mmCIF file with all atom_site columns, C-alpha atoms in Angstrom:
data_model
loop_
_atom_site.group_PDB
_atom_site.id
_atom_site.type_symbol
_atom_site.label_atom_id
_atom_site.label_alt_id
_atom_site.label_comp_id
_atom_site.label_asym_id
_atom_site.label_entity_id
_atom_site.label_seq_id
_atom_site.pdbx_PDB_ins_code
_atom_site.Cartn_x
_atom_site.Cartn_y
_atom_site.Cartn_z
_atom_site.occupancy
_atom_site.B_iso_or_equiv
_atom_site.pdbx_formal_charge
_atom_site.auth_seq_id
_atom_site.auth_comp_id
_atom_site.auth_asym_id
_atom_site.auth_atom_id
_atom_site.pdbx_PDB_model_num
ATOM 1   C CA . MET Y 1 1   ? -186.620 -23.486 -93.160  1.00 52.00 ? 1   MET Y CA 1
ATOM 2   C CA . THR Y 1 2   ? -186.522 -23.840 -89.399  1.00 56.00 ? 2   THR Y CA 1
ATOM 3   C CA . ARG Y 1 3   ? -188.094 -21.394 -86.998  1.00 49.00 ? 3   ARG Y CA 1
ATOM 4   C CA . ILE Y 1 4   ? -184.688 -20.050 -85.990  1.00 49.00 ? 4   ILE Y CA 1
ATOM 5   C CA . GLY Y 1 5   ? -183.747 -19.591 -89.649  1.00 46.00 ? 5   GLY Y CA 1
ATOM 6   C CA . MET Y 1 6   ? -186.965 -17.707 -90.366  1.00 45.00 ? 6   MET Y CA 1
ATOM 7   C CA . LEU Y 1 7   ? -186.442 -15.556 -87.276  1.00 41.00 ? 7   LEU Y CA 1
ATOM 8   C CA . LEU Y 1 8   ? -182.884 -14.726 -88.340  1.00 42.00 ? 8   LEU Y CA 1
ATOM 9   C CA . ALA Y 1 9   ? -184.041 -13.907 -91.868  1.00 47.00 ? 9   ALA Y CA 1
ATOM 10  C CA . ALA Y 1 10  ? -186.723 -11.603 -90.477  1.00 45.00 ? 10  ALA Y CA 1
ATOM 11  C CA . LEU Y 1 11  ? -184.203 -9.850  -88.210  1.00 44.00 ? 11  LEU Y CA 1
ATOM 12  C CA . VAL Y 1 12  ? -181.756 -9.352  -91.078  1.00 47.00 ? 12  VAL Y CA 1
ATOM 13  C CA . ALA Y 1 13  ? -184.522 -7.959  -93.314  1.00 45.00 ? 13  ALA Y CA 1
ATOM 14  C CA . THR Y 1 14  ? -185.661 -5.600  -90.571  1.00 45.00 ? 14  THR Y CA 1
ATOM 15  C CA . ALA Y 1 15  ? -182.124 -4.370  -89.928  1.00 41.00 ? 15  ALA Y CA 1
ATOM 16  C CA . ALA Y 1 16  ? -181.513 -3.854  -93.653  1.00 40.00 ? 16  ALA Y CA 1
ATOM 17  C CA . GLY Y 1 17  ? -184.754 -1.901  -93.948  1.00 42.00 ? 17  GLY Y CA 1
ATOM 18  C CA . ALA Y 1 18  ? -183.849 0.284   -90.998  1.00 39.00 ? 18  ALA Y CA 1
ATOM 19  C CA . LEU Y 1 19  ? -180.445 1.069   -92.516  1.00 38.00 ? 19  LEU Y CA 1
ATOM 20  C CA . ALA Y 1 20  ? -181.985 1.856   -95.884  1.00 40.00 ? 20  ALA Y CA 1
ATOM 21  C CA . HIS Y 1 21  ? -184.250 4.413   -94.201  1.00 45.00 ? 21  HIS Y CA 1
ATOM 22  C CA . ALA Y 1 22  ? -181.669 5.957   -91.875  1.00 52.00 ? 22  ALA Y CA 1
ATOM 23  C CA . ALA Y 1 23  ? -181.365 9.753   -91.768  1.00 80.00 ? 23  ALA Y CA 1
ATOM 24  C CA . ASP Y 1 24  ? -178.827 11.225  -94.185  1.00 85.00 ? 24  ASP Y CA 1
ATOM 25  C CA . LYS Y 1 25  ? -175.380 10.688  -92.665  1.00 88.00 ? 25  LYS Y CA 1
ATOM 26  C CA . ARG Y 1 26  ? -174.016 13.753  -94.500  1.00 88.00 ? 26  ARG Y CA 1
ATOM 27  C CA . TYR Y 1 27  ? -175.936 15.982  -92.095  1.00 92.00 ? 27  TYR Y CA 1
ATOM 28  C CA . PRO Y 1 28  ? -175.481 14.509  -88.593  1.00 92.00 ? 28  PRO Y CA 1
ATOM 29  C CA . LEU Y 1 29  ? -177.505 16.252  -85.928  1.00 91.00 ? 29  LEU Y CA 1
ATOM 30  C CA . ASP Y 1 30  ? -174.792 15.813  -83.306  1.00 93.00 ? 30  ASP Y CA 1
ATOM 31  C CA . SER Y 1 31  ? -172.370 17.987  -85.313  1.00 94.00 ? 31  SER Y CA 1
ATOM 32  C CA . VAL Y 1 32  ? -174.761 20.917  -85.824  1.00 96.00 ? 32  VAL Y CA 1
ATOM 33  C CA . LYS Y 1 33  ? -173.040 24.087  -84.667  1.00 96.00 ? 33  LYS Y CA 1
ATOM 34  C CA . LYS Y 1 34  ? -175.749 26.648  -85.466  1.00 96.00 ? 34  LYS Y CA 1
ATOM 35  C CA . ILE Y 1 35  ? -179.277 26.768  -86.899  1.00 97.00 ? 35  ILE Y CA 1
ATOM 36  C CA . GLU Y 1 36  ? -180.678 30.050  -88.147  1.00 96.00 ? 36  GLU Y CA 1
ATOM 37  C CA . VAL Y 1 37  ? -184.279 30.186  -89.333  1.00 96.00 ? 37  VAL Y CA 1
ATOM 38  C CA . VAL Y 1 38  ? -184.018 32.639  -92.234  1.00 94.00 ? 38  VAL Y CA 1
ATOM 39  C CA . GLU Y 1 39  ? -187.582 32.326  -93.477  1.00 93.00 ? 39  GLU Y CA 1
ATOM 40  C CA . PRO Y 1 40  ? -190.018 31.179  -90.772  1.00 90.00 ? 40  PRO Y CA 1
ATOM 41  C CA . SER Y 1 41  ? -193.023 31.195  -93.113  1.00 88.00 ? 41  SER Y CA 1
ATOM 42  C CA . ASN Y 1 42  ? -193.252 31.461  -96.870  1.00 85.00 ? 42  ASN Y CA 1
ATOM 43  C CA . ARG Y 1 43  ? -196.072 30.938  -99.320  1.00 80.00 ? 43  ARG Y CA 1
ATOM 44  C CA . SER Y 1 44  ? -195.911 29.851  -102.915 1.00 71.00 ? 44  SER Y CA 1
ATOM 45  C CA . VAL Y 1 45  ? -198.360 29.902  -105.786 1.00 64.00 ? 45  VAL Y CA 1
ATOM 46  C CA . TRP Y 1 46  ? -199.485 26.501  -104.507 1.00 59.00 ? 46  TRP Y CA 1
ATOM 47  C CA . GLU Y 1 47  ? -200.858 27.970  -101.269 1.00 60.00 ? 47  GLU Y CA 1
ATOM 48  C CA . ASN Y 1 48  ? -204.424 26.874  -100.649 1.00 62.00 ? 48  ASN Y CA 1
ATOM 49  C CA . LYS Y 1 49  ? -205.881 29.076  -97.910  1.00 63.00 ? 49  LYS Y CA 1
ATOM 50  C CA . ASP Y 1 50  ? -208.947 26.834  -97.744  1.00 63.00 ? 50  ASP Y CA 1
ATOM 51  C CA . LEU Y 1 51  ? -206.614 24.100  -96.498  1.00 67.00 ? 51  LEU Y CA 1
ATOM 52  C CA . LEU Y 1 52  ? -204.049 26.134  -94.534  1.00 70.00 ? 52  LEU Y CA 1
ATOM 53  C CA . ASP Y 1 53  ? -202.967 29.777  -94.341  1.00 75.00 ? 53  ASP Y CA 1
ATOM 54  C CA . CYS Y 1 54  ? -199.172 29.948  -94.514  1.00 78.00 ? 54  CYS Y CA 1
ATOM 55  C CA . SER Y 1 55  ? -199.078 32.655  -91.857  1.00 79.00 ? 55  SER Y CA 1
ATOM 56  C CA . ASP Y 1 56  ? -200.306 29.927  -89.478  1.00 77.00 ? 56  ASP Y CA 1
ATOM 57  C CA . VAL Y 1 57  ? -197.211 27.821  -90.264  1.00 79.00 ? 57  VAL Y CA 1
ATOM 58  C CA . VAL Y 1 58  ? -193.929 28.895  -88.695  1.00 87.00 ? 58  VAL Y CA 1
ATOM 59  C CA . LEU Y 1 59  ? -190.687 26.927  -88.946  1.00 90.00 ? 59  LEU Y CA 1
ATOM 60  C CA . THR Y 1 60  ? -188.709 26.739  -85.710  1.00 92.00 ? 60  THR Y CA 1
ATOM 61  C CA . GLU Y 1 61  ? -185.216 25.602  -84.823  1.00 95.00 ? 61  GLU Y CA 1
ATOM 62  C CA . ASP Y 1 62  ? -186.760 22.538  -83.158  1.00 94.00 ? 62  ASP Y CA 1
ATOM 63  C CA . ASP Y 1 63  ? -188.517 21.670  -86.439  1.00 93.00 ? 63  ASP Y CA 1
ATOM 64  C CA . VAL Y 1 64  ? -185.165 21.766  -88.262  1.00 95.00 ? 64  VAL Y CA 1
ATOM 65  C CA . ARG Y 1 65  ? -183.467 19.563  -85.659  1.00 95.00 ? 65  ARG Y CA 1
ATOM 66  C CA . TYR Y 1 66  ? -186.367 17.103  -85.804  1.00 94.00 ? 66  TYR Y CA 1
ATOM 67  C CA . ALA Y 1 67  ? -186.203 17.048  -89.603  1.00 95.00 ? 67  ALA Y CA 1
ATOM 68  C CA . LEU Y 1 68  ? -182.459 16.328  -89.651  1.00 95.00 ? 68  LEU Y CA 1
ATOM 69  C CA . ARG Y 1 69  ? -183.055 13.431  -87.285  1.00 95.00 ? 69  ARG Y CA 1
ATOM 70  C CA . HIS Y 1 70  ? -185.856 11.862  -89.364  1.00 95.00 ? 70  HIS Y CA 1
ATOM 71  C CA . ILE Y 1 71  ? -185.365 12.751  -93.046  1.00 95.00 ? 71  ILE Y CA 1
ATOM 72  C CA . ARG Y 1 72  ? -185.445 9.997   -95.651  1.00 94.00 ? 72  ARG Y CA 1
ATOM 73  C CA . ARG Y 1 73  ? -183.969 10.643  -99.073  1.00 94.00 ? 73  ARG Y CA 1
ATOM 74  C CA . VAL Y 1 74  ? -186.279 10.388  -102.091 1.00 95.00 ? 74  VAL Y CA 1
ATOM 75  C CA . THR Y 1 75  ? -185.720 10.834  -105.790 1.00 94.00 ? 75  THR Y CA 1
ATOM 76  C CA . GLU Y 1 76  ? -186.346 14.152  -107.501 1.00 93.00 ? 76  GLU Y CA 1
ATOM 77  C CA . LYS Y 1 77  ? -189.125 12.454  -109.459 1.00 93.00 ? 77  LYS Y CA 1
ATOM 78  C CA . ALA Y 1 78  ? -190.853 11.295  -106.257 1.00 91.00 ? 78  ALA Y CA 1
ATOM 79  C CA . PHE Y 1 79  ? -190.411 14.728  -104.659 1.00 90.00 ? 79  PHE Y CA 1
ATOM 80  C CA . PHE Y 1 80  ? -192.105 16.506  -107.566 1.00 88.00 ? 80  PHE Y CA 1
ATOM 81  C CA . SER Y 1 81  ? -194.694 13.813  -108.252 1.00 88.00 ? 81  SER Y CA 1
ATOM 82  C CA . GLU Y 1 82  ? -198.249 14.957  -108.857 1.00 84.00 ? 82  GLU Y CA 1
ATOM 83  C CA . LYS Y 1 83  ? -199.312 12.517  -106.138 1.00 81.00 ? 83  LYS Y CA 1
ATOM 84  C CA . THR Y 1 84  ? -197.233 14.332  -103.527 1.00 78.00 ? 84  THR Y CA 1
ATOM 85  C CA . GLU Y 1 85  ? -199.336 16.400  -101.124 1.00 76.00 ? 85  GLU Y CA 1
ATOM 86  C CA . ARG Y 1 86  ? -198.472 20.094  -101.027 1.00 75.00 ? 86  ARG Y CA 1
ATOM 87  C CA . THR Y 1 87  ? -199.804 22.953  -98.949  1.00 73.00 ? 87  THR Y CA 1
ATOM 88  C CA . GLY Y 1 88  ? -197.900 25.739  -100.691 1.00 76.00 ? 88  GLY Y CA 1
ATOM 89  C CA . CYS Y 1 89  ? -196.302 26.692  -97.371  1.00 82.00 ? 89  CYS Y CA 1
ATOM 90  C CA . SER Y 1 90  ? -192.715 26.239  -96.289  1.00 88.00 ? 90  SER Y CA 1
ATOM 91  C CA . GLY Y 1 91  ? -190.003 27.621  -94.067  1.00 92.00 ? 91  GLY Y CA 1
ATOM 92  C CA . GLY Y 1 92  ? -186.268 27.844  -94.565  1.00 95.00 ? 92  GLY Y CA 1
ATOM 93  C CA . ALA Y 1 93  ? -183.194 27.700  -92.397  1.00 96.00 ? 93  ALA Y CA 1
ATOM 94  C CA . SER Y 1 94  ? -179.432 27.618  -92.684  1.00 96.00 ? 94  SER Y CA 1
ATOM 95  C CA . VAL Y 1 95  ? -177.560 24.984  -90.737  1.00 97.00 ? 95  VAL Y CA 1
ATOM 96  C CA . THR Y 1 96  ? -173.847 25.243  -89.990  1.00 97.00 ? 96  THR Y CA 1
ATOM 97  C CA . PHE Y 1 97  ? -171.984 22.092  -88.973  1.00 96.00 ? 97  PHE Y CA 1
ATOM 98  C CA . SER Y 1 98  ? -168.851 21.887  -86.837  1.00 95.00 ? 98  SER Y CA 1
ATOM 99  C CA . ASN Y 1 99  ? -166.787 20.910  -89.931  1.00 94.00 ? 99  ASN Y CA 1
ATOM 100 C CA . GLY Y 1 100 ? -167.774 24.222  -91.597  1.00 94.00 ? 100 GLY Y CA 1
ATOM 101 C CA . LYS Y 1 101 ? -170.328 22.783  -94.009  1.00 94.00 ? 101 LYS Y CA 1
ATOM 102 C CA . ILE Y 1 102 ? -173.434 24.916  -94.466  1.00 96.00 ? 102 ILE Y CA 1
ATOM 103 C CA . ILE Y 1 103 ? -176.760 23.719  -95.807  1.00 96.00 ? 103 ILE Y CA 1
ATOM 104 C CA . VAL Y 1 104 ? -179.971 25.510  -96.585  1.00 96.00 ? 104 VAL Y CA 1
ATOM 105 C CA . ILE Y 1 105 ? -183.028 23.439  -95.735  1.00 96.00 ? 105 ILE Y CA 1
ATOM 106 C CA . GLY Y 1 106 ? -186.579 24.065  -96.877  1.00 94.00 ? 106 GLY Y CA 1
ATOM 107 C CA . VAL Y 1 107 ? -189.284 22.352  -94.835  1.00 93.00 ? 107 VAL Y CA 1
ATOM 108 C CA . GLU Y 1 108 ? -192.971 22.038  -95.673  1.00 89.00 ? 108 GLU Y CA 1
ATOM 109 C CA . PRO Y 1 109 ? -195.558 21.004  -93.071  1.00 85.00 ? 109 PRO Y CA 1
ATOM 110 C CA . THR Y 1 110 ? -196.327 17.959  -95.229  1.00 85.00 ? 110 THR Y CA 1
ATOM 111 C CA . GLY Y 1 111 ? -192.832 16.607  -94.535  1.00 90.00 ? 111 GLY Y CA 1
ATOM 112 C CA . ARG Y 1 112 ? -191.398 17.509  -97.971  1.00 91.00 ? 112 ARG Y CA 1
ATOM 113 C CA . ILE Y 1 113 ? -187.839 18.763  -97.478  1.00 95.00 ? 113 ILE Y CA 1
ATOM 114 C CA . ASN Y 1 114 ? -185.194 19.997  -99.884  1.00 95.00 ? 114 ASN Y CA 1
ATOM 115 C CA . ILE Y 1 115 ? -181.571 20.682  -99.007  1.00 96.00 ? 115 ILE Y CA 1
ATOM 116 C CA . PHE Y 1 116 ? -178.705 22.296  -100.855 1.00 95.00 ? 116 PHE Y CA 1
ATOM 117 C CA . GLU Y 1 117 ? -175.180 22.931  -99.699  1.00 95.00 ? 117 GLU Y CA 1
ATOM 118 C CA . ALA Y 1 118 ? -174.238 26.601  -99.534  1.00 94.00 ? 118 ALA Y CA 1
ATOM 119 C CA . ASP Y 1 119 ? -171.334 28.969  -99.053  1.00 93.00 ? 119 ASP Y CA 1
ATOM 120 C CA . ALA Y 1 120 ? -171.068 31.596  -96.288  1.00 90.00 ? 120 ALA Y CA 1
ATOM 121 C CA . LYS Y 1 121 ? -173.392 33.928  -98.278  1.00 90.00 ? 121 LYS Y CA 1
ATOM 122 C CA . LEU Y 1 122 ? -175.978 31.104  -98.463  1.00 89.00 ? 122 LEU Y CA 1
ATOM 123 C CA . GLU Y 1 123 ? -175.469 30.810  -102.221 1.00 92.00 ? 123 GLU Y CA 1
ATOM 124 C CA . PRO Y 1 124 ? -175.637 27.251  -103.625 1.00 92.00 ? 124 PRO Y CA 1
ATOM 125 C CA . THR Y 1 125 ? -172.362 25.431  -104.144 1.00 92.00 ? 125 THR Y CA 1
ATOM 126 C CA . GLY Y 1 126 ? -171.809 22.962  -106.983 1.00 87.00 ? 126 GLY Y CA 1
ATOM 127 C CA . ALA Y 1 127 ? -173.323 20.077  -104.997 1.00 88.00 ? 127 ALA Y CA 1
ATOM 128 C CA . PRO Y 1 128 ? -176.699 18.922  -106.337 1.00 91.00 ? 128 PRO Y CA 1
ATOM 129 C CA . GLU Y 1 129 ? -179.864 19.628  -104.388 1.00 94.00 ? 129 GLU Y CA 1
ATOM 130 C CA . SER Y 1 130 ? -181.187 16.703  -102.349 1.00 95.00 ? 130 SER Y CA 1
ATOM 131 C CA . TYR Y 1 131 ? -184.820 15.789  -101.782 1.00 96.00 ? 131 TYR Y CA 1
ATOM 132 C CA . TYR Y 1 132 ? -186.329 14.206  -98.700  1.00 96.00 ? 132 TYR Y CA 1
ATOM 133 C CA . GLU Y 1 133 ? -189.544 13.330  -97.017  1.00 93.00 ? 133 GLU Y CA 1
ATOM 134 C CA . CYS Y 1 134 ? -190.144 13.056  -93.326  1.00 94.00 ? 134 CYS Y CA 1
ATOM 135 C CA . GLY Y 1 135 ? -193.238 11.201  -92.180  1.00 91.00 ? 135 GLY Y CA 1
ATOM 136 C CA . PRO Y 1 136 ? -192.593 11.890  -88.485  1.00 93.00 ? 136 PRO Y CA 1
ATOM 137 C CA . CYS Y 1 137 ? -192.153 15.622  -89.292  1.00 90.00 ? 137 CYS Y CA 1
ATOM 138 C CA . ARG Y 1 138 ? -195.494 15.670  -91.060  1.00 86.00 ? 138 ARG Y CA 1
ATOM 139 C CA . THR Y 1 139 ? -197.220 13.937  -88.151  1.00 86.00 ? 139 THR Y CA 1
ATOM 140 C CA . ARG Y 1 140 ? -195.576 16.241  -85.609  1.00 85.00 ? 140 ARG Y CA 1
ATOM 141 C CA . LYS Y 1 141 ? -196.333 19.442  -87.506  1.00 80.00 ? 141 LYS Y CA 1
ATOM 142 C CA . MET Y 1 142 ? -199.877 18.440  -88.358  1.00 73.00 ? 142 MET Y CA 1
ATOM 143 C CA . ILE Y 1 143 ? -200.628 17.771  -84.690  1.00 73.00 ? 143 ILE Y CA 1
ATOM 144 C CA . LEU Y 1 144 ? -199.314 21.256  -83.892  1.00 71.00 ? 144 LEU Y CA 1
ATOM 145 C CA . LEU Y 1 145 ? -201.432 22.700  -86.697  1.00 74.00 ? 145 LEU Y CA 1
ATOM 146 C CA . GLN Y 1 146 ? -204.866 21.509  -85.613  1.00 76.00 ? 146 GLN Y CA 1
ATOM 147 C CA . ASP Y 1 147 ? -205.886 25.070  -84.707  1.00 76.00 ? 147 ASP Y CA 1
ATOM 148 C CA . ALA Y 1 148 ? -204.654 26.353  -88.063  1.00 77.00 ? 148 ALA Y CA 1
ATOM 149 C CA . PHE Y 1 149 ? -206.768 23.778  -89.883  1.00 78.00 ? 149 PHE Y CA 1
ATOM 150 C CA . ASP Y 1 150 ? -209.758 24.710  -87.730  1.00 82.00 ? 150 ASP Y CA 1
ATOM 151 C CA . ARG Y 1 151 ? -209.306 28.396  -88.633  1.00 81.00 ? 151 ARG Y CA 1
ATOM 152 C CA . ALA Y 1 152 ? -209.065 27.490  -92.338  1.00 81.00 ? 152 ALA Y CA 1
ATOM 153 C CA . ASP Y 1 153 ? -212.288 25.480  -92.084  1.00 86.00 ? 153 ASP Y CA 1
ATOM 154 C CA . GLU Y 1 154 ? -213.986 28.396  -90.342  1.00 87.00 ? 154 GLU Y CA 1
ATOM 155 C CA . ARG Y 1 155 ? -212.873 30.819  -93.092  1.00 86.00 ? 155 ARG Y CA 1
ATOM 156 C CA . ARG Y 1 156 ? -214.081 28.455  -95.815  1.00 86.00 ? 156 ARG Y CA 1
ATOM 157 C CA . LEU Y 1 157 ? -217.455 27.896  -94.162  1.00 90.00 ? 157 LEU Y CA 1
ATOM 158 C CA . LYS Y 1 158 ? -217.976 31.621  -93.419  1.00 91.00 ? 158 LYS Y CA 1
ATOM 159 C CA . LYS Y 1 159 ? -217.418 32.271  -97.107  1.00 90.00 ? 159 LYS Y CA 1
ATOM 160 C CA . LEU Y 1 160 ? -220.042 29.641  -98.010  1.00 92.00 ? 160 LEU Y CA 1
ATOM 161 C CA . VAL Y 1 161 ? -222.532 31.142  -95.531  1.00 94.00 ? 161 VAL Y CA 1
ATOM 162 C CA . ALA Y 1 162 ? -221.901 34.647  -96.952  1.00 94.00 ? 162 ALA Y CA 1
ATOM 163 C CA . GLN Y 1 163 ? -222.539 33.279  -100.453 1.00 93.00 ? 163 GLN Y CA 1
ATOM 164 C CA . GLY Y 1 164 ? -225.779 31.714  -99.224  1.00 93.00 ? 164 GLY Y CA 1
ATOM 165 C CA . ARG Y 1 165 ? -224.628 28.222  -100.182 1.00 93.00 ? 165 ARG Y CA 1
ATOM 166 C CA . VAL Y 1 166 ? -225.075 26.828  -96.643  1.00 91.00 ? 166 VAL Y CA 1
ATOM 167 C CA . SER Y 1 167 ? -226.911 27.982  -93.549  1.00 93.00 ? 167 SER Y CA 1
ATOM 168 C CA . SER Y 1 168 ? -225.139 28.998  -90.334  1.00 92.00 ? 168 SER Y CA 1
ATOM 169 C CA . ALA Y 1 169 ? -226.443 25.878  -88.562  1.00 93.00 ? 169 ALA Y CA 1
ATOM 170 C CA . GLU Y 1 170 ? -225.260 23.634  -91.400  1.00 93.00 ? 170 GLU Y CA 1
ATOM 171 C CA . ALA Y 1 171 ? -221.847 25.362  -91.382  1.00 90.00 ? 171 ALA Y CA 1
ATOM 172 C CA . GLU Y 1 172 ? -221.498 24.702  -87.656  1.00 91.00 ? 172 GLU Y CA 1
ATOM 173 C CA . LEU Y 1 173 ? -222.304 21.003  -88.174  1.00 91.00 ? 173 LEU Y CA 1
ATOM 174 C CA . LEU Y 1 174 ? -219.789 20.785  -91.032  1.00 90.00 ? 174 LEU Y CA 1
ATOM 175 C CA . LEU Y 1 175 ? -217.144 22.455  -88.866  1.00 87.00 ? 175 LEU Y CA 1
ATOM 176 C CA . GLN Y 1 176 ? -217.723 19.983  -86.017  1.00 89.00 ? 176 GLN Y CA 1
ATOM 177 C CA . LYS Y 1 177 ? -217.582 17.112  -88.507  1.00 88.00 ? 177 LYS Y CA 1
ATOM 178 C CA . ALA Y 1 178 ? -214.276 18.346  -89.981  1.00 84.00 ? 178 ALA Y CA 1
ATOM 179 C CA . ARG Y 1 179 ? -212.715 18.716  -86.537  1.00 82.00 ? 179 ARG Y CA 1
ATOM 180 C CA . SER Y 1 180 ? -213.861 15.238  -85.511  1.00 84.00 ? 180 SER Y CA 1
ATOM 181 C CA . ALA Y 1 181 ? -212.502 13.706  -88.731  1.00 81.00 ? 181 ALA Y CA 1
ATOM 182 C CA . ARG Y 1 182 ? -209.056 15.261  -88.156  1.00 72.00 ? 182 ARG Y CA 1
ATOM 183 C CA . LYS Y 1 183 ? -208.893 14.042  -84.575  1.00 71.00 ? 183 LYS Y CA 1
ATOM 184 C CA . GLY Y 1 184 ? -209.641 10.492  -85.706  1.00 62.00 ? 184 GLY Y CA 1
ATOM 185 C CA . PRO Y 1 185 ? -211.195 7.671   -83.711  1.00 57.00 ? 185 PRO Y CA 1
#
């Protein structure tokens, strides 16, 4: 194969990959009429306060817009996989489009998103629920949540100091280490 042929093949593969990972066309951001955050912060039985306290996680209208722009559909099996990271925290919003369609969207800080179509009372319609993940949402939210993670680390380490499992000096070193690890190189 010639260099031009290989270049064309690479461009076609890249374009096909980009189309396969495009945001869901059923929910175009440019036709959003109204977004109402109905549940800014919710916790489930999965909440792990040592990792993140759900009261530190609040869904905003900007988060919903960002999610609609970047969501990538996944299978139900992938969404509920044991390998999928969960915090036990989520937020929910209703989104009304200019064509009258209403969806209810649940967003977790890990980028796990579920959507179902709803009627005016926000009750599910007959359409099946859809499952998504959003890597850019996760990155964006996790950057915004650095303080929340720091507070969770502090709570966890204070508990260990109170139990006598680590000293105050050792807890401080562990806290600095955790903060440095999250910030990366």
